[in-house]
Amino acid sequence: KMTNHDNQWEIFISYRRINGDFASNLYHRLSSKYLARGEIVKIFFDSEAIGLGTDFRISFSDAVANCQLFLPIVSSTVLASFQYASENKEDNVLLEWDVILFFFGVSLQLILCIIESLVQ
């Protein structure tokens, strides 16, 4: 598991499990890139960054609050699932989005990956 001891991430990837293959491929492509200062890009990708037994809500809330770029992967399935968000209080993706908007609001650096337009 990749850990980031200084709690600073360049990129946080937010995704639903249904888009997991796309997110994983994106993570692996981006994680092989280097920053201008010669360091590998530090990417928060839950299955790589959160160790077993770690409280994932604290881990991803801290990572969202300390990322430079929030990268939500959006698909029609993701958008449709938000329709039921009030019924599902355990919606981690929605919680990630809430945390990022709380901390950064309109000053947020954001790139939307909209899957349907990428695969056509």
C-alpha positions as semicolon CSV with decimal commas, in nm:
position;residue;x (nm);y (nm);z (nm)
1;K;0,000;0,000;0,000
2;M;0,120;0,348;-0,083
3;T;0,124;0,577;0,214
4;N;0,175;0,948;0,217
5;H;0,320;1,043;0,552
6;D;0,305;1,417;0,496
7;N;-0,069;1,389;0,414
8;Q;-0,029;1,586;0,093
9;W;-0,163;1,438;-0,230
10;E;-0,141;1,588;-0,575
11;I;-0,451;1,401;-0,696
12;F;-0,750;1,235;-0,527
13;I;-0,945;0,994;-0,750
14;S;-1,312;0,961;-0,654
15;Y;-1,508;0,680;-0,820
16;R;-1,783;0,424;-0,779
17;R;-1,694;0,054;-0,778
18;I;-1,887;0,010;-1,102
19;N;-1,626;0,238;-1,266
20;G;-1,340;0,067;-1,082
21;D;-1,160;-0,073;-1,387
22;F;-1,152;0,269;-1,552
23;A;-1,037;0,433;-1,227
24;S;-0,766;0,172;-1,172
25;N;-0,631;0,214;-1,525
26;L;-0,629;0,591;-1,482
27;Y;-0,451;0,559;-1,146
28;H;-0,179;0,337;-1,294
29;R;-0,125;0,567;-1,591
30;L;-0,107;0,881;-1,376
31;S;0,106;0,724;-1,102
32;S;0,386;0,660;-1,349
33;K;0,417;1,034;-1,422
34;Y;0,665;1,272;-1,268
35;L;0,620;1,627;-1,147
36;A;0,842;1,906;-1,276
37;R;1,048;1,876;-0,957
38;G;1,129;1,513;-1,042
39;E;0,901;1,343;-0,790
40;I;0,640;1,082;-0,874
41;V;0,284;1,219;-0,866
42;K;0,123;1,123;-0,534
43;I;-0,226;0,994;-0,602
44;F;-0,485;0,894;-0,346
45;F;-0,657;0,584;-0,482
46;D;-0,838;0,406;-0,201
47;S;-0,736;0,047;-0,277
48;E;-0,369;0,154;-0,288
49;A;-0,362;0,419;-0,015
50;I;-0,575;0,276;0,268
51;G;-0,426;-0,012;0,463
52;L;-0,619;-0,295;0,623
53;G;-0,774;-0,200;0,954
54;T;-0,755;0,172;0,876
55;D;-1,069;0,380;0,926
56;F;-1,142;0,456;0,561
57;R;-1,371;0,751;0,636
58;I;-1,097;0,932;0,824
59;S;-0,837;0,836;0,561
60;F;-1,031;0,962;0,264
61;S;-1,164;1,271;0,442
62;D;-0,808;1,365;0,535
63;A;-0,686;1,292;0,181
64;V;-0,965;1,499;0,023
65;A;-0,888;1,789;0,255
66;N;-0,518;1,769;0,164
67;C;-0,528;1,711;-0,210
68;Q;-0,432;1,962;-0,476
69;L;-0,658;1,821;-0,746
70;F;-0,987;1,636;-0,697
71;L;-1,062;1,398;-0,983
72;P;-1,419;1,264;-0,970
73;I;-1,501;0,998;-1,227
74;V;-1,855;1,063;-1,340
75;S;-2,086;0,831;-1,529
76;S;-2,460;0,816;-1,572
77;T;-2,462;0,544;-1,303
78;V;-2,287;0,776;-1,056
79;L;-2,530;1,058;-1,125
80;A;-2,831;0,827;-1,099
81;S;-2,711;0,695;-0,763
82;F;-2,716;1,046;-0,615
83;Q;-3,093;1,044;-0,664
84;Y;-3,110;0,801;-0,371
85;A;-2,846;0,974;-0,156
86;S;-3,093;1,080;0,112
87;E;-3,196;0,717;0,155
88;N;-2,836;0,593;0,174
89;K;-2,650;0,772;0,453
90;E;-2,339;0,558;0,387
91;D;-2,269;0,692;0,039
92;N;-1,888;0,732;0,040
93;V;-1,864;0,899;-0,301
94;L;-2,118;1,162;-0,205
95;L;-1,934;1,214;0,124
96;E;-1,607;1,268;-0,069
97;W;-1,777;1,529;-0,286
98;D;-1,930;1,699;0,020
99;V;-1,591;1,715;0,193
100;I;-1,416;1,864;-0,110
101;L;-1,684;2,130;-0,153
102;F;-1,676;2,211;0,220
103;F;-1,299;2,263;0,223
104;F;-1,248;2,424;-0,115
105;G;-1,580;2,556;-0,245
106;V;-1,535;2,756;-0,562
107;S;-1,154;2,769;-0,534
108;L;-1,137;2,397;-0,613
109;Q;-0,915;2,268;-0,893
110;L;-1,133;2,008;-1,055
111;I;-1,117;1,781;-1,355
112;L;-1,424;1,576;-1,438
113;C;-1,370;1,245;-1,609
114;I;-1,699;1,173;-1,777
115;I;-1,676;0,811;-1,880
116;E;-1,947;0,797;-2,144
117;S;-1,775;1,063;-2,353
118;L;-1,434;0,898;-2,314
119;V;-1,533;0,553;-2,433
120;Q;-1,736;0,651;-2,738
